[in-house]
PDB file of C-alpha atoms in Angstrom:
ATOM      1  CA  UNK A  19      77.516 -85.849 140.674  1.00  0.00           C
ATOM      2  CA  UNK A  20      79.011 -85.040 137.094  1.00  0.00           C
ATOM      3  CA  UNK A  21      76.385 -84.325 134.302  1.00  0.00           C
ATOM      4  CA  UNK A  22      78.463 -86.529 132.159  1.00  0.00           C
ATOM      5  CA  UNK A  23      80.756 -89.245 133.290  1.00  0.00           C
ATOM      6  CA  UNK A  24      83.717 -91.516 131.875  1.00  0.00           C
ATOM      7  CA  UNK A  25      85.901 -93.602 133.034  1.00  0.00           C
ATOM      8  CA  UNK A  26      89.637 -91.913 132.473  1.00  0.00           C
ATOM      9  CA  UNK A  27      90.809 -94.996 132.181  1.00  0.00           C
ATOM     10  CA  UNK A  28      93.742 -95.291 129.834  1.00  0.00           C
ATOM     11  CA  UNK A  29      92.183 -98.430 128.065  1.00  0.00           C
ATOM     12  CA  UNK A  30      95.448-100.526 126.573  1.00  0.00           C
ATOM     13  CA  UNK A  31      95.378-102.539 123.725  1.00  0.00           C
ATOM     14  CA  UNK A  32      97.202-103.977 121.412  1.00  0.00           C
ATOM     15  CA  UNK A  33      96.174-103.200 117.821  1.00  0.00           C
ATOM     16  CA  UNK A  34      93.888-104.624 115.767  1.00  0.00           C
ATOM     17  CA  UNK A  35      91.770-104.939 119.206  1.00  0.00           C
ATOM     18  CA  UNK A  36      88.126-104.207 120.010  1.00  0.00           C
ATOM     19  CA  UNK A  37      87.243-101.825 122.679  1.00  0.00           C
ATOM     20  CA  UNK A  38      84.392 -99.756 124.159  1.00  0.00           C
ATOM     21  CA  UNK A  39      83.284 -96.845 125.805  1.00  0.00           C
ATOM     22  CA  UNK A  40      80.940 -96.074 127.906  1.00  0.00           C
ATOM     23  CA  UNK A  41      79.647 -93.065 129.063  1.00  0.00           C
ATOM     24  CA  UNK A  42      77.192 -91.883 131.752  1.00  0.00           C
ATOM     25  CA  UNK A  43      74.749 -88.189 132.216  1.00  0.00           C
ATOM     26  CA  UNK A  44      72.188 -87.013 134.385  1.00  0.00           C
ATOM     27  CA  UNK A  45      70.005 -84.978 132.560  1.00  0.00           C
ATOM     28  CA  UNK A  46      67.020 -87.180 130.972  1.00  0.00           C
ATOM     29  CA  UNK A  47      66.111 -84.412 128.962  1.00  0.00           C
ATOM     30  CA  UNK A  48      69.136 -84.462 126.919  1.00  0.00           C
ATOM     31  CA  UNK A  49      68.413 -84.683 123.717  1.00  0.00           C
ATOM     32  CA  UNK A  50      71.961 -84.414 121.142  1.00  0.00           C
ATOM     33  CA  UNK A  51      74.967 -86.622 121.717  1.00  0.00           C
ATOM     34  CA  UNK A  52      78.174 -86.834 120.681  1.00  0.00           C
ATOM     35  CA  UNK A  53      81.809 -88.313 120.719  1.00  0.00           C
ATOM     36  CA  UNK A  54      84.383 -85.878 120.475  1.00  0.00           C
ATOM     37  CA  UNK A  55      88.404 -87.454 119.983  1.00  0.00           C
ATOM     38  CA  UNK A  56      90.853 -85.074 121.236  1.00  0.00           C
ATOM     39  CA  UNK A  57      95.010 -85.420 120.791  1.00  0.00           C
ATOM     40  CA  UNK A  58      97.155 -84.416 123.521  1.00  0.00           C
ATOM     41  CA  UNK A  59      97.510 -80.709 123.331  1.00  0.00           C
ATOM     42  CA  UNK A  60      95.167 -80.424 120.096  1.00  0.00           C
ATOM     43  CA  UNK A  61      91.590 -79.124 120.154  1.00  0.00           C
ATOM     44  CA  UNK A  62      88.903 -81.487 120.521  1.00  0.00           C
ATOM     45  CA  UNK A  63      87.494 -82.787 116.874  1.00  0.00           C
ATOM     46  CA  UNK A  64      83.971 -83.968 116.192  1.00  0.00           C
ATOM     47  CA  UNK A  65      84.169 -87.546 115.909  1.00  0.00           C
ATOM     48  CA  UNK A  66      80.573 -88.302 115.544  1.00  0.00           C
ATOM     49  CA  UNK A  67      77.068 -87.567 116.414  1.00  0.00           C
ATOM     50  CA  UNK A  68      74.884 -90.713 118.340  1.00  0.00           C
ATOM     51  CA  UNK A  69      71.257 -91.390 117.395  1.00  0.00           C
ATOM     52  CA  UNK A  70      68.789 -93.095 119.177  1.00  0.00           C
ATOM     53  CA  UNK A  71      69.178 -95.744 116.344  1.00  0.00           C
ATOM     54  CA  UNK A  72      72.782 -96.054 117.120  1.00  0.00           C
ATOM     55  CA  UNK A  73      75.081 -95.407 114.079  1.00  0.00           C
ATOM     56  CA  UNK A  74      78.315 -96.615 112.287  1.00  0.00           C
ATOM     57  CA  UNK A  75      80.991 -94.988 110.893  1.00  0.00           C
ATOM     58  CA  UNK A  76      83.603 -97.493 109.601  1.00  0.00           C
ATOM     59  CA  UNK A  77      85.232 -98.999 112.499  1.00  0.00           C
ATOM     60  CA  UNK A  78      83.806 -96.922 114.741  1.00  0.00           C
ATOM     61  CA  UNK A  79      80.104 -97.673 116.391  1.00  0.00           C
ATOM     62  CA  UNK A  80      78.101 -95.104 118.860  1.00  0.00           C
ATOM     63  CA  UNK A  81      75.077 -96.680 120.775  1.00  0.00           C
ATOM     64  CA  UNK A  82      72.384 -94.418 122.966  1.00  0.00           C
ATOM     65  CA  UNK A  83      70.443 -96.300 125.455  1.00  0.00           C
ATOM     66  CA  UNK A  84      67.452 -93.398 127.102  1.00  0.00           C
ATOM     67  CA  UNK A  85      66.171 -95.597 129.482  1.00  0.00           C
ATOM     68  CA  UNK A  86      69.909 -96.134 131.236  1.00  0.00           C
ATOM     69  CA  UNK A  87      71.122 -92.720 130.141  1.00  0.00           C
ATOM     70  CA  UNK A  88      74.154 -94.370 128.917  1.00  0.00           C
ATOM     71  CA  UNK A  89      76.131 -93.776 125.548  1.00  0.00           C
ATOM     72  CA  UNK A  90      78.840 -96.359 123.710  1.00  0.00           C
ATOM     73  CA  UNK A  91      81.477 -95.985 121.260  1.00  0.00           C
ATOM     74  CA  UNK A  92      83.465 -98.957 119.897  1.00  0.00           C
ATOM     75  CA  UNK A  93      86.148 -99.023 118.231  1.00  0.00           C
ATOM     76  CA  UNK A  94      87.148-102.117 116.015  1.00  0.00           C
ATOM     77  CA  UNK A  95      90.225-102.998 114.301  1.00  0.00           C
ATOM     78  CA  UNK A  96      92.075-100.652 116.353  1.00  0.00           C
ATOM     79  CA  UNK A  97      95.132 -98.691 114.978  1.00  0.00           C
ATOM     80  CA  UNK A  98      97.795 -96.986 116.256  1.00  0.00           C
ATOM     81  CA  UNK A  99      96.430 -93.656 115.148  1.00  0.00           C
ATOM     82  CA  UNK A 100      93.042 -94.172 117.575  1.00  0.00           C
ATOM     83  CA  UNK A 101      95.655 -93.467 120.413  1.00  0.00           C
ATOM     84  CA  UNK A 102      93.851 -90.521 121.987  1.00  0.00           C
ATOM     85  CA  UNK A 103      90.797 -89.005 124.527  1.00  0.00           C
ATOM     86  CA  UNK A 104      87.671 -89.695 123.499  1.00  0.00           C
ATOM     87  CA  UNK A 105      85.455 -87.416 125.220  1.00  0.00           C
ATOM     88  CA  UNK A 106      81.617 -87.822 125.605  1.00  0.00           C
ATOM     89  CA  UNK A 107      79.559 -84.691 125.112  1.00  0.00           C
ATOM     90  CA  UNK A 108      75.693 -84.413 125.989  1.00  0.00           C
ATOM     91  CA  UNK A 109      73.861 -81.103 124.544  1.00  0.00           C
ATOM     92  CA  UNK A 110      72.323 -79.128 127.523  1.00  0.00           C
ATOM     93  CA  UNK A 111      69.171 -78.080 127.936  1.00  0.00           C
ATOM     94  CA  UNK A 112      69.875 -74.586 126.462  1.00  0.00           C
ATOM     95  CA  UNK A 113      70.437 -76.914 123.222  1.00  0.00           C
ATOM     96  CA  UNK A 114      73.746 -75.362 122.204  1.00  0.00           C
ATOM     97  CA  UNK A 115      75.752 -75.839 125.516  1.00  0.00           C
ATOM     98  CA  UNK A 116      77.902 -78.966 125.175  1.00  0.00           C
ATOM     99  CA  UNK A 117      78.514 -80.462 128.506  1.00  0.00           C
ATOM    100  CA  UNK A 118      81.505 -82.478 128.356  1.00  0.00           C
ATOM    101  CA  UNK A 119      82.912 -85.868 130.173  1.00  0.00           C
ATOM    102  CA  UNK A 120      86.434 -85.748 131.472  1.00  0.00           C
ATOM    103  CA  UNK A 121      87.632 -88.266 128.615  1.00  0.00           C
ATOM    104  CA  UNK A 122      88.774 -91.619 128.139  1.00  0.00           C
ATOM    105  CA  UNK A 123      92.169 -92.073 127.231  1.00  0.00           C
ATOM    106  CA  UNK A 124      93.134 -94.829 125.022  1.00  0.00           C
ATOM    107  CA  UNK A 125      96.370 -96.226 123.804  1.00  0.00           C
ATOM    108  CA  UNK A 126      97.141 -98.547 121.038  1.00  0.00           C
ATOM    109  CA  UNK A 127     100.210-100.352 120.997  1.00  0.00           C
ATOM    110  CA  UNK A 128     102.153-102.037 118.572  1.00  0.00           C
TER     111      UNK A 128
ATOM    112  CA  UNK B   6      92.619 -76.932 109.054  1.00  0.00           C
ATOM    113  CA  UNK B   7      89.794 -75.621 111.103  1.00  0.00           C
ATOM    114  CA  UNK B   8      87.128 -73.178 110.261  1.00  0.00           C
ATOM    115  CA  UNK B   9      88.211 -70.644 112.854  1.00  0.00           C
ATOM    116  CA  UNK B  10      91.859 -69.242 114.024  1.00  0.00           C
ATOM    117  CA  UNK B  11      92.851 -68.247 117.352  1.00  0.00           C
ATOM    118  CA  UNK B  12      95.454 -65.617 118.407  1.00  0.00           C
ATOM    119  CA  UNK B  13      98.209 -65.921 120.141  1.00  0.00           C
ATOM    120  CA  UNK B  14      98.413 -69.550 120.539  1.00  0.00           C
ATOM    121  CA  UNK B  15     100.272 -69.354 123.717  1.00  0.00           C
ATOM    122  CA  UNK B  16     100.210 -66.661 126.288  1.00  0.00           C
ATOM    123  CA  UNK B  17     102.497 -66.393 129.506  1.00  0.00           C
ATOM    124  CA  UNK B  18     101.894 -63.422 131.687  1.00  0.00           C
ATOM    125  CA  UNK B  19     101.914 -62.719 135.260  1.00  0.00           C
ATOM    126  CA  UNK B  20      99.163 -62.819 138.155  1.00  0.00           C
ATOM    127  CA  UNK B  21      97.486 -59.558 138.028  1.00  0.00           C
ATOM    128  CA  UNK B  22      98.042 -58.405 134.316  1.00  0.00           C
ATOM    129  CA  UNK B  23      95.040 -58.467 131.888  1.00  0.00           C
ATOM    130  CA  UNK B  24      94.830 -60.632 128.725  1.00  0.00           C
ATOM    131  CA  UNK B  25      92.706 -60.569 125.285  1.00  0.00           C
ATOM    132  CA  UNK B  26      92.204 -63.423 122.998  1.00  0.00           C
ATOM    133  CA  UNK B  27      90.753 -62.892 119.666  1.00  0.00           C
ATOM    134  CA  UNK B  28      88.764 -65.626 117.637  1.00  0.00           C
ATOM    135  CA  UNK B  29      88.950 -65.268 113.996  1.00  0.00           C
ATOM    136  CA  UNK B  30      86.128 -67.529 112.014  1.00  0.00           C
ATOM    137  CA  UNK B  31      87.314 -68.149 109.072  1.00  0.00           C
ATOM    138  CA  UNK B  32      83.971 -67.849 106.893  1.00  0.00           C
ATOM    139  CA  UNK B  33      80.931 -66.273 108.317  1.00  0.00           C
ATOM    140  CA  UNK B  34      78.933 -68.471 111.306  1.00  0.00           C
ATOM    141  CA  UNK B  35      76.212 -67.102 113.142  1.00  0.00           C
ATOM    142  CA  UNK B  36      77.144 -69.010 116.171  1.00  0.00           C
ATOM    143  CA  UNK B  37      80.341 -68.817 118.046  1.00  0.00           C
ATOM    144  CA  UNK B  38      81.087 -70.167 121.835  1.00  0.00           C
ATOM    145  CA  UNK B  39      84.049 -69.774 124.114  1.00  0.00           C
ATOM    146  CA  UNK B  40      85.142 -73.263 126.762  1.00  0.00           C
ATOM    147  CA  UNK B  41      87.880 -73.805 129.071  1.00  0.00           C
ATOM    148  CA  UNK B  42      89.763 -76.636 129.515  1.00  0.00           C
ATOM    149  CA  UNK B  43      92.047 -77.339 132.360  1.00  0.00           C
ATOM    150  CA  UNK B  44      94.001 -80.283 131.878  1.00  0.00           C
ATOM    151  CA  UNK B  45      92.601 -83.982 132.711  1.00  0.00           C
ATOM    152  CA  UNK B  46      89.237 -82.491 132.191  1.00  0.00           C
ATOM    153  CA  UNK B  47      87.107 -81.746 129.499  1.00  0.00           C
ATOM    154  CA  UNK B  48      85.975 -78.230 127.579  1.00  0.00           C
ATOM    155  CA  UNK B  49      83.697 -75.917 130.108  1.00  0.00           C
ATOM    156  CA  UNK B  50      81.131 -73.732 128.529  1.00  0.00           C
ATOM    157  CA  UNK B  51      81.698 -70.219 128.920  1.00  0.00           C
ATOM    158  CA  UNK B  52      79.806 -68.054 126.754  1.00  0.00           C
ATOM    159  CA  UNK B  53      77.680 -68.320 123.239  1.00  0.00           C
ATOM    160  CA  UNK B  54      77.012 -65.437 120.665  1.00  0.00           C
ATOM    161  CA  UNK B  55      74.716 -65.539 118.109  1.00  0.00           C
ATOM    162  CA  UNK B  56      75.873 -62.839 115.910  1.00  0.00           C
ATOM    163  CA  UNK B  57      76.838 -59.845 117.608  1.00  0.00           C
ATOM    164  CA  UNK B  58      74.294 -60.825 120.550  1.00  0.00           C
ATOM    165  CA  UNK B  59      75.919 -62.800 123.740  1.00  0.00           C
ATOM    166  CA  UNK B  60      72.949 -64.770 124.818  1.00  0.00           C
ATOM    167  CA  UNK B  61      74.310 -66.824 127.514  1.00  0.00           C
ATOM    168  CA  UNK B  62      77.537 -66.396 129.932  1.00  0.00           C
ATOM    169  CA  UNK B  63      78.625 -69.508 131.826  1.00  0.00           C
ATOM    170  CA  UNK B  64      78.829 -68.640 136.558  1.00  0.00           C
ATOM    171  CA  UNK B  65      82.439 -69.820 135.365  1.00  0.00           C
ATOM    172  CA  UNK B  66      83.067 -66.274 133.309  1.00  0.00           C
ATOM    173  CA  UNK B  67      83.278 -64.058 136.543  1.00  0.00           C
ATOM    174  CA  UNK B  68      83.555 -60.256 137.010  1.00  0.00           C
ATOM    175  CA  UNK B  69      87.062 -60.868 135.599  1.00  0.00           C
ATOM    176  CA  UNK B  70      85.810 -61.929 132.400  1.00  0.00           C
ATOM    177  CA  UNK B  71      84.243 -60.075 128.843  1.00  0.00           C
ATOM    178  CA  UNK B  72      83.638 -61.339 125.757  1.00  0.00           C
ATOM    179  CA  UNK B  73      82.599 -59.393 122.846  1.00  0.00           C
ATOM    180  CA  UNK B  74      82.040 -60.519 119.298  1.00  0.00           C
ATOM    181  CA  UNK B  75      81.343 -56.486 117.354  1.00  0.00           C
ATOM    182  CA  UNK B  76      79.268 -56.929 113.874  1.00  0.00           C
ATOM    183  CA  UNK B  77      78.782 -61.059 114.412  1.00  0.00           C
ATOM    184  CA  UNK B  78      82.803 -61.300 112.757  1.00  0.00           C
ATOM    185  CA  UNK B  79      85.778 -62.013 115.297  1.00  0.00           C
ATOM    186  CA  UNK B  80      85.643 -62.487 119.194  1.00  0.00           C
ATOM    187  CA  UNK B  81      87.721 -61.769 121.676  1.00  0.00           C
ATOM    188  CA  UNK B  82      88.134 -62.784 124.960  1.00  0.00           C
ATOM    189  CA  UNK B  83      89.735 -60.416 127.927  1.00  0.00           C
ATOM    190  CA  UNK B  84      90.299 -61.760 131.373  1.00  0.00           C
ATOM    191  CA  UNK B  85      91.214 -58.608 133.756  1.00  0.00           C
ATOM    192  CA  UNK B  86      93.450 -59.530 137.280  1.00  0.00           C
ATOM    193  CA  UNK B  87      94.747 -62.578 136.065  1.00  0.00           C
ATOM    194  CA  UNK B  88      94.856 -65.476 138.910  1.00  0.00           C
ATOM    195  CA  UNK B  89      96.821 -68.624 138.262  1.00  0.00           C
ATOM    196  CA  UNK B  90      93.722 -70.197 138.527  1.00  0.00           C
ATOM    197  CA  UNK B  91      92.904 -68.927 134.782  1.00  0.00           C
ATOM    198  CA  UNK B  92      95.938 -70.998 133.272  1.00  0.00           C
ATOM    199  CA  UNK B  93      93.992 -72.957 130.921  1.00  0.00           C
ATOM    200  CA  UNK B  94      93.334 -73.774 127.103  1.00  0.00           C
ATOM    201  CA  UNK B  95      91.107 -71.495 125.842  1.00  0.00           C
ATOM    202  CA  UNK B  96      88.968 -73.099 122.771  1.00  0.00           C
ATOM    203  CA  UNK B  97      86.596 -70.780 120.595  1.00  0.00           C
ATOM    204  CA  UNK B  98      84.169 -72.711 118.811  1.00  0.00           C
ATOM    205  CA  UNK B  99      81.819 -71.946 115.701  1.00  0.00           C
ATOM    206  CA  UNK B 100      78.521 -74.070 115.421  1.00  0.00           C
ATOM    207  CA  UNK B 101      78.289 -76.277 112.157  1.00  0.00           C
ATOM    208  CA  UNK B 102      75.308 -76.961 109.767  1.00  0.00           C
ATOM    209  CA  UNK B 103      73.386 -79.512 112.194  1.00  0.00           C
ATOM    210  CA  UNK B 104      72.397 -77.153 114.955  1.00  0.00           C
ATOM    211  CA  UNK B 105      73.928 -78.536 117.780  1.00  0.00           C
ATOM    212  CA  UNK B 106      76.922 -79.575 116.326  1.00  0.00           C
ATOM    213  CA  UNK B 107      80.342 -77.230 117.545  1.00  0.00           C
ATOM    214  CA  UNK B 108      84.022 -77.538 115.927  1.00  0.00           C
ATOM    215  CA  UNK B 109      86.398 -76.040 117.677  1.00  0.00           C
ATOM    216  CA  UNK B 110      89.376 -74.028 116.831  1.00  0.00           C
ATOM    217  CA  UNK B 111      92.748 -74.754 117.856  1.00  0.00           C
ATOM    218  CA  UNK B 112      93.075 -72.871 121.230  1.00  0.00           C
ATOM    219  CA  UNK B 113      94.901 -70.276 123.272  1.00  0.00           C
ATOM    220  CA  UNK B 114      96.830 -71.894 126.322  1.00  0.00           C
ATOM    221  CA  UNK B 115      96.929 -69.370 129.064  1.00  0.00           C
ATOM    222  CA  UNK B 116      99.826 -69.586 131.539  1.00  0.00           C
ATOM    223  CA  UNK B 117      99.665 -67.389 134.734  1.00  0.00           C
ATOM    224  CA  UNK B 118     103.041 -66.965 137.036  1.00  0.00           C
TER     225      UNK B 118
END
């Protein structure tokens, strides 16, 4: 089994749509999360961290449940420009190893 | 605009020749990794330094593989006997002020005939 796991989808959706992500890991003991967006042949970029509060960062929302060991992002309002791989990244317990999903593509169309 | 640079962007060689990356942060970080990423998967850990010191090297980074980062400045990375296994994006990463968090630069994609 994967440490962390996504579902490649793509996700398709017409702009101005709502859709999530979800995201699986293994390791209970995990204790940083994030949601990295990466463009196709680009490095990935730090999209944003996820607390056990959950937090919100304009349209974008990242939810951490512990007990299912699952993380969320969700996007609203989508735009063309959120066409990309959103990859889920769990800290390992070294704390500075990111472990990576294999991404979640997602395109927005017109 | 990212806070390190990576040279060359591209590199094509051939299956038994030896390669070096270097990774250039732009302003001084303490903490610097090396991932792989093959394609339709995402970045694999290979290595960390904290300054000068290498503190952890990934089962991935075989006999084949160095990293060095002299005086806690650049890196490089050398991969000896290429295989065409290796073709991959290299990403050098520099850690950012919340300790955990990584930003990448923009990556050296290894091709190996």
């Amino acid at each position: 089994r994967k440490e962390v796991e996504q579902d490649p989808g793509p996700f398709n959706v017409p702009e101005g749509a709502t859709v999530a992500f979800n995201c699986t890991y293994s390791n209970s003991a995990s204790q940083s999360f994030f949601w990295y967006r990466q463009d196709c042949r680009k490095e990935p970029k730090l999209l944003m961290s996820v607390y056990s509060s959950g937090n919100e960062d304009g349209r974008f929302t990242a939810q951490l449940n512990r007990a299912s060991q699952y993380i969320s992002l969700l996007i609203r309002d989508s735009k063309l420009s959120d066409s990309a791989t959103y990859l889920c990244v769990v800290v390992g317990d070294s704390s500075y190893k990111l472990i990576f999903g294999s991404g979640t593509r997602l395109l927005v169309r017109p | 605009d990212t806070g390190v640079s990576q040279n060359p962007r591209h590199k094509i060689t051939k299956r038994g020749q030896n390669v070096t990356f270097r990774c250039d942060p732009i302003s001084e970080h303490n903490r610097l990794y090396w991932y792989r990423q093959t394609l339709g998967q995402g970045p694999e850990f290979l290595t960390y330094f904290q300054n000068e010191a290498q503190l952890e090297k990934s089962r991935l980074l075989s006999d084949r593989f160095s990293a060095e980062r002299p005086k806690g400045s650049f890196s490089t990375l050398e991969i000896q006997r290429t295989e065409q296994g290796d073709s991959a994006m290299y990403l050098c990463a520099y850690g950012g002020p919340t300790y955990n968090e990584q930003f990448f630069g923009p990556g050296t994609r290894l091709t190996v005939l």
